[in-house]
Short mmCIF file of N, CA and C in Angstrom, two decimals:
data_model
loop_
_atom_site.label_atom_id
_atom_site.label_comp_id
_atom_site.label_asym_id
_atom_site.label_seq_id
_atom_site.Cartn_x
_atom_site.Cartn_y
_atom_site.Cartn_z
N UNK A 15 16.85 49.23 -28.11
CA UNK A 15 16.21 48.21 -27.27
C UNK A 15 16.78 46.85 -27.65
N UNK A 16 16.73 45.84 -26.46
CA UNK A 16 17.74 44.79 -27.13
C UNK A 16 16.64 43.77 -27.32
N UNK A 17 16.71 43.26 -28.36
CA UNK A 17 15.76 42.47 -29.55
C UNK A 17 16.41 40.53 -29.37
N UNK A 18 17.53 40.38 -28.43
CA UNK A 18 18.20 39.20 -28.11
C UNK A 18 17.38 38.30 -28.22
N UNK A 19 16.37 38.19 -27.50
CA UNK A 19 14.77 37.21 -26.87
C UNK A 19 14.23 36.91 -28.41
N UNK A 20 14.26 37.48 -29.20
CA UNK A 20 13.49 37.09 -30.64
C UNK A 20 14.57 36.38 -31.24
N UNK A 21 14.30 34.93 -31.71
CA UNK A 21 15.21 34.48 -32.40
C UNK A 21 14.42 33.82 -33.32
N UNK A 22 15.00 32.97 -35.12
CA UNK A 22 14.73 32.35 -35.83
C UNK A 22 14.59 30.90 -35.41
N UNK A 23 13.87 29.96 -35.28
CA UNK A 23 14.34 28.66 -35.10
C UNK A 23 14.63 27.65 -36.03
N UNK A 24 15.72 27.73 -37.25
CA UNK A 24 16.38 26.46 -38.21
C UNK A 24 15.25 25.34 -38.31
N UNK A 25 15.14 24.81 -37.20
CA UNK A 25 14.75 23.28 -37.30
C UNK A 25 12.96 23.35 -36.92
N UNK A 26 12.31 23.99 -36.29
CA UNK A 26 11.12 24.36 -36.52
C UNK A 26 10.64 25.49 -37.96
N UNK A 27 11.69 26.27 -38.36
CA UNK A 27 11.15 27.30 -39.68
C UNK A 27 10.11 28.19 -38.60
N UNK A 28 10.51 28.53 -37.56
CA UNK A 28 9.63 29.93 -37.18
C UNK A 28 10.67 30.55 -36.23
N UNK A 29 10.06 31.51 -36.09
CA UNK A 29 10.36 32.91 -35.62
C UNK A 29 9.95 32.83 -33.94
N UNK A 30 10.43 33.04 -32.68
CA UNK A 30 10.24 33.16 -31.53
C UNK A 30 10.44 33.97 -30.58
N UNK A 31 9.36 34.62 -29.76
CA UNK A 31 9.97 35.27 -28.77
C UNK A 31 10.22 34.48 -27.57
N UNK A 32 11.70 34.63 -26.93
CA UNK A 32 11.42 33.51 -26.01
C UNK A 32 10.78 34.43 -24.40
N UNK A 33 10.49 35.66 -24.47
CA UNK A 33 10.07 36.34 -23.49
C UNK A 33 8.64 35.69 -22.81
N UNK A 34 7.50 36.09 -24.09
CA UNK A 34 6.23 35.37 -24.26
C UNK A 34 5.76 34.03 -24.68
N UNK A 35 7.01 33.54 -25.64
CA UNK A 35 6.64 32.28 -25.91
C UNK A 35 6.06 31.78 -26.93
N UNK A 36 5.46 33.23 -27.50
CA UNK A 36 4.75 33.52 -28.78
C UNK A 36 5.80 32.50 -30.30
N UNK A 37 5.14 32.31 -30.91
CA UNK A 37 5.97 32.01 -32.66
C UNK A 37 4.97 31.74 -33.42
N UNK A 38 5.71 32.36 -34.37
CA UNK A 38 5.06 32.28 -35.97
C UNK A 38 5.98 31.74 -37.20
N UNK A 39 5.19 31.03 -38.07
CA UNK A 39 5.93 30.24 -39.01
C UNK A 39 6.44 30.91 -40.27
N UNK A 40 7.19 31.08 -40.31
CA UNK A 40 8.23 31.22 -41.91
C UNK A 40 7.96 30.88 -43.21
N UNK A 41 7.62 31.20 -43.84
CA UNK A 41 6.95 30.33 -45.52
C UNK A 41 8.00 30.45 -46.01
N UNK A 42 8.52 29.16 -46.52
CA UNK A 42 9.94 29.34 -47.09
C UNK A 42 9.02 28.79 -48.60
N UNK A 43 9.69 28.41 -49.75
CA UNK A 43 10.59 29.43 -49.93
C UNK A 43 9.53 30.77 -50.02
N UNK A 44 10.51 32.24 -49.94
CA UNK A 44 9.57 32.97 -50.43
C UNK A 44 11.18 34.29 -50.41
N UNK A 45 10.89 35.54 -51.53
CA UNK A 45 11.66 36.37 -52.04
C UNK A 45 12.41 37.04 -50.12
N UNK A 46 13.63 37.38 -50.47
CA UNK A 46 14.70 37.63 -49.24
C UNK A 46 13.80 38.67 -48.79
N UNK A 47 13.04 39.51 -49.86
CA UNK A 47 12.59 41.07 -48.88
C UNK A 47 10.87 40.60 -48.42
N UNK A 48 10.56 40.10 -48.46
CA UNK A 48 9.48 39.07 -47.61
C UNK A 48 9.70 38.71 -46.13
N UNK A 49 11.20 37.59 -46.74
CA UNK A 49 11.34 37.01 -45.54
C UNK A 49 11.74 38.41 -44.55
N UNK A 50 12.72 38.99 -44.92
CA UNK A 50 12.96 40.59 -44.05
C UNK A 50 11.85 41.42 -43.31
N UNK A 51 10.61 41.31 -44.68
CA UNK A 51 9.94 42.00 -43.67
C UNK A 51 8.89 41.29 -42.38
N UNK A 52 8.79 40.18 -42.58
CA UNK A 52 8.50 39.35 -42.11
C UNK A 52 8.70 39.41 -40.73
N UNK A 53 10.34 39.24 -40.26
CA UNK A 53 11.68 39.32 -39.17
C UNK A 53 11.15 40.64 -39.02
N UNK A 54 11.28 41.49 -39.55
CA UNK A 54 10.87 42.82 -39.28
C UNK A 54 9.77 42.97 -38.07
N UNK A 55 8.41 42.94 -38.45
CA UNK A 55 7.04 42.94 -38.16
C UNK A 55 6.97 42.22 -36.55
N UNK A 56 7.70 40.92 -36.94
CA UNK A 56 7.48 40.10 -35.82
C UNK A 56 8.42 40.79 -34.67
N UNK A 57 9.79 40.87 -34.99
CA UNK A 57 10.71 41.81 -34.36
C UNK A 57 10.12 43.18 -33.58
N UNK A 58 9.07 44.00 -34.49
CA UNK A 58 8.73 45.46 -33.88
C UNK A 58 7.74 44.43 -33.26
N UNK A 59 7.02 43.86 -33.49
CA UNK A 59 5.59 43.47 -32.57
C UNK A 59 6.34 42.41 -30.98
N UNK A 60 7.27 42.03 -30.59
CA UNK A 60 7.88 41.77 -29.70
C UNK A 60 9.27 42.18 -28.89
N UNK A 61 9.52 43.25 -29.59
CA UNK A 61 10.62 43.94 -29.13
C UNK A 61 10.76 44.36 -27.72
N UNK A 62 9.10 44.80 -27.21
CA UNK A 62 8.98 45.32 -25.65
C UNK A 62 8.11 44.19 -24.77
N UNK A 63 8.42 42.90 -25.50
CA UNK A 63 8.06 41.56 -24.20
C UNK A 63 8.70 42.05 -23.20
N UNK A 64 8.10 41.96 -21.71
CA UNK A 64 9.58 40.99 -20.86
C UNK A 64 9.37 39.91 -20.46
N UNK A 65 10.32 39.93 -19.92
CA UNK A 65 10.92 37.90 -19.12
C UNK A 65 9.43 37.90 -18.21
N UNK A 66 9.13 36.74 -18.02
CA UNK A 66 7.91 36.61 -16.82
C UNK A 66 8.82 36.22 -15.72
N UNK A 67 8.40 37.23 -14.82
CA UNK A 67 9.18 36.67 -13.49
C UNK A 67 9.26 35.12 -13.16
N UNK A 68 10.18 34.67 -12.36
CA UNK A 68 10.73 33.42 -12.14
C UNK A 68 9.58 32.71 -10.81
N UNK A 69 9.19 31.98 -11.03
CA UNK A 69 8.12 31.77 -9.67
C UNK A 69 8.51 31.69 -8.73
N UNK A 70 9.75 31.22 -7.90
CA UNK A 70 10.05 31.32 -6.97
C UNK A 70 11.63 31.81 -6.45
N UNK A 71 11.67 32.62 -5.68
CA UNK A 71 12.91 32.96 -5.76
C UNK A 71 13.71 31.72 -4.83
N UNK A 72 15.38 32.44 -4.41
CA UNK A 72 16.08 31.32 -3.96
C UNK A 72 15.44 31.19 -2.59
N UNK A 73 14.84 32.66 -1.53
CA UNK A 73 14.28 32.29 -0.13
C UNK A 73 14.01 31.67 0.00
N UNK A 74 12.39 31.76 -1.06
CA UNK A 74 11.08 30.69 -1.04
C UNK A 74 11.56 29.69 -0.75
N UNK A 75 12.32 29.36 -1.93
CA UNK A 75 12.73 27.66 -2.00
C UNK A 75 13.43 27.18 -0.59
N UNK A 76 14.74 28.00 -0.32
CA UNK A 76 15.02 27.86 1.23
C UNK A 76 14.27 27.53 2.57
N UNK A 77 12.98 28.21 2.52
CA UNK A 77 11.88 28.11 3.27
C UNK A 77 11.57 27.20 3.90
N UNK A 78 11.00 26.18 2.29
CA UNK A 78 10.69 25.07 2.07
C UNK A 78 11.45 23.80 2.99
N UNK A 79 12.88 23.97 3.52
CA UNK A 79 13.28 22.91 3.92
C UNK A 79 12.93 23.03 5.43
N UNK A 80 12.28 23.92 6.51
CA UNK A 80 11.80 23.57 7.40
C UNK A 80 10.92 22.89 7.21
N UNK A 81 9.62 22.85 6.44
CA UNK A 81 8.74 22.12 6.10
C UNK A 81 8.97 20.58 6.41
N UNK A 82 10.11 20.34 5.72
CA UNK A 82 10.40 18.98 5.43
C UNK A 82 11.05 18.35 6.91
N UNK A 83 11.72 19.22 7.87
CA UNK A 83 11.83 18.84 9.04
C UNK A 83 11.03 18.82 9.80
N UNK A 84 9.87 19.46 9.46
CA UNK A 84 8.98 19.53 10.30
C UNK A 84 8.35 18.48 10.26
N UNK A 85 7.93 17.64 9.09
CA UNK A 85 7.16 16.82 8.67
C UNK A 85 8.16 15.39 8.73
N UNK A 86 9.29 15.40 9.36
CA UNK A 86 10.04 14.20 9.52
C UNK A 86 9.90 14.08 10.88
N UNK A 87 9.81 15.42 11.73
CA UNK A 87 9.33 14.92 13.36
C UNK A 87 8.62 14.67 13.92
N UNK A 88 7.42 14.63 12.80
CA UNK A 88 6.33 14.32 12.71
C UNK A 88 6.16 12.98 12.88
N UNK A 89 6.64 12.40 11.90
CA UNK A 89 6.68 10.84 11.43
C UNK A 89 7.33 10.57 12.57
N UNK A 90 8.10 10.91 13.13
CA UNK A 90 9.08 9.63 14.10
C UNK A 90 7.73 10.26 15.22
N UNK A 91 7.46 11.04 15.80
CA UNK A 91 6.58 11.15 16.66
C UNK A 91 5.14 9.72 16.38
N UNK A 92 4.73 10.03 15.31
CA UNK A 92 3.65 8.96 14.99
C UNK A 92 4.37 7.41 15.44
N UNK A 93 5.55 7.33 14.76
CA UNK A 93 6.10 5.98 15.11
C UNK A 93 6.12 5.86 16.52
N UNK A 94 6.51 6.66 17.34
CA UNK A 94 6.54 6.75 18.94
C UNK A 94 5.27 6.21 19.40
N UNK A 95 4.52 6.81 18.77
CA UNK A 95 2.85 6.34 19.33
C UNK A 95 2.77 5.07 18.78
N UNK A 96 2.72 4.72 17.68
CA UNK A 96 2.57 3.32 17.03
C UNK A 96 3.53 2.02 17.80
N UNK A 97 4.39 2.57 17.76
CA UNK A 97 5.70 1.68 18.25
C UNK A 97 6.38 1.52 19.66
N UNK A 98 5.15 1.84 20.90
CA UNK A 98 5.99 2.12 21.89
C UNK A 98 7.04 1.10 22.66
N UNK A 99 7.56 -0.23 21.91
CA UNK A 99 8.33 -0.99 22.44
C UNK A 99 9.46 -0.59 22.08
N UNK A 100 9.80 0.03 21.04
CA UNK A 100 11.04 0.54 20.52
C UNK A 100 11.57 2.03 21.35
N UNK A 101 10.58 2.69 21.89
CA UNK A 101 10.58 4.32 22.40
C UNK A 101 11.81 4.89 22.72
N UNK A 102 12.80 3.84 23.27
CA UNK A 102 13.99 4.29 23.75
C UNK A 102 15.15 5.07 22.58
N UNK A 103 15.17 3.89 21.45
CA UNK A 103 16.09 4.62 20.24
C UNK A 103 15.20 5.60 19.71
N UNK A 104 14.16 5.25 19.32
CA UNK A 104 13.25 7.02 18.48
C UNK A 104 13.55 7.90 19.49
N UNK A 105 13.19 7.68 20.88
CA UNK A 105 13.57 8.97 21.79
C UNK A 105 14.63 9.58 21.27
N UNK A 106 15.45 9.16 21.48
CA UNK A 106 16.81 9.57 21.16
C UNK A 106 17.17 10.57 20.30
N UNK A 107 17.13 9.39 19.14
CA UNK A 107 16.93 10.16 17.81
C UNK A 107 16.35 11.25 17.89
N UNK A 108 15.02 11.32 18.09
CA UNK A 108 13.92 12.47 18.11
C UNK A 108 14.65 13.76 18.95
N UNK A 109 15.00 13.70 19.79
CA UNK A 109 15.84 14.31 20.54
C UNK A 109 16.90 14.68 19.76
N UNK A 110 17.95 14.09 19.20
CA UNK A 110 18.65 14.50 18.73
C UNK A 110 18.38 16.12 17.42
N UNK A 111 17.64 15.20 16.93
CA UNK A 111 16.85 15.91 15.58
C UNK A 111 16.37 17.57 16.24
N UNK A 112 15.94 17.25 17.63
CA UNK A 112 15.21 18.79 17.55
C UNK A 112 16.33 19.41 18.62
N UNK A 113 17.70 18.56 18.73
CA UNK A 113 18.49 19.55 19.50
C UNK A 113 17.95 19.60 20.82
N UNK A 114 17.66 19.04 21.53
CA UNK A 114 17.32 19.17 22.96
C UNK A 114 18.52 19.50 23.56
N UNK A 115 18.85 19.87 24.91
CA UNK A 115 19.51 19.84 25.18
C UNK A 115 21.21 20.38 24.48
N UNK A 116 20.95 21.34 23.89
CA UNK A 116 22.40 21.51 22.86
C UNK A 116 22.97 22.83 23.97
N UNK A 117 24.07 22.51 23.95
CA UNK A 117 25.01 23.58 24.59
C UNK A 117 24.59 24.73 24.02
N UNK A 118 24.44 25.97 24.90
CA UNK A 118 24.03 27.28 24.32
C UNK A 118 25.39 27.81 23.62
#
């Protein structure tokens, strides 16, 4: 089983799984077959973590950017209402944005 995910950390003095997230501290000094069994224990007691899935995959995130068009034609629509002396360039624009009129 591959044990990669458990590592020592130097500059903290503990022991980590980076699967769970879990760590425990190191008593230095203390005799080499200590520290061994130590690495040991922690090693068998995290050996069968896994990774926590990733929260969102690449779709999701893809998804997400209609949202954001949606919510920009939004805004120029509100400005349309707010602003109707200008109507002619937002038309436009607005139009442009949702493709009216696009060659099939």
């Amino acid at each position: 089983m591959n044990t990669d995910h458990i590592i020592h950390n130097s500059d903290t003095q503990r022991m980590e799984c980076q699967h769970c997230g879990f760590q425990q501290a190191v008593k230095m000094p203390a005799p080499i077959d200590a520290i061994l069994g130590t690495f040991d224990a922690f090693t068998e007691a995290h050996k069968g973590c896994k990774r926590p899935p990733s929260e969102a995959v690449m779709s999701d995130y893809i998804k997400g950017f209609d949202a954001g068009y949606g919510y920009v034609l939004n805004e120029i629509e509100q400005y349309i209402d707010l602003y109707p002396h200008d109507v002619f360039a937002v038309k436009e624009l607005l139009a442009h944005l949702k493709m009216e009129g696009k060659p099939e």
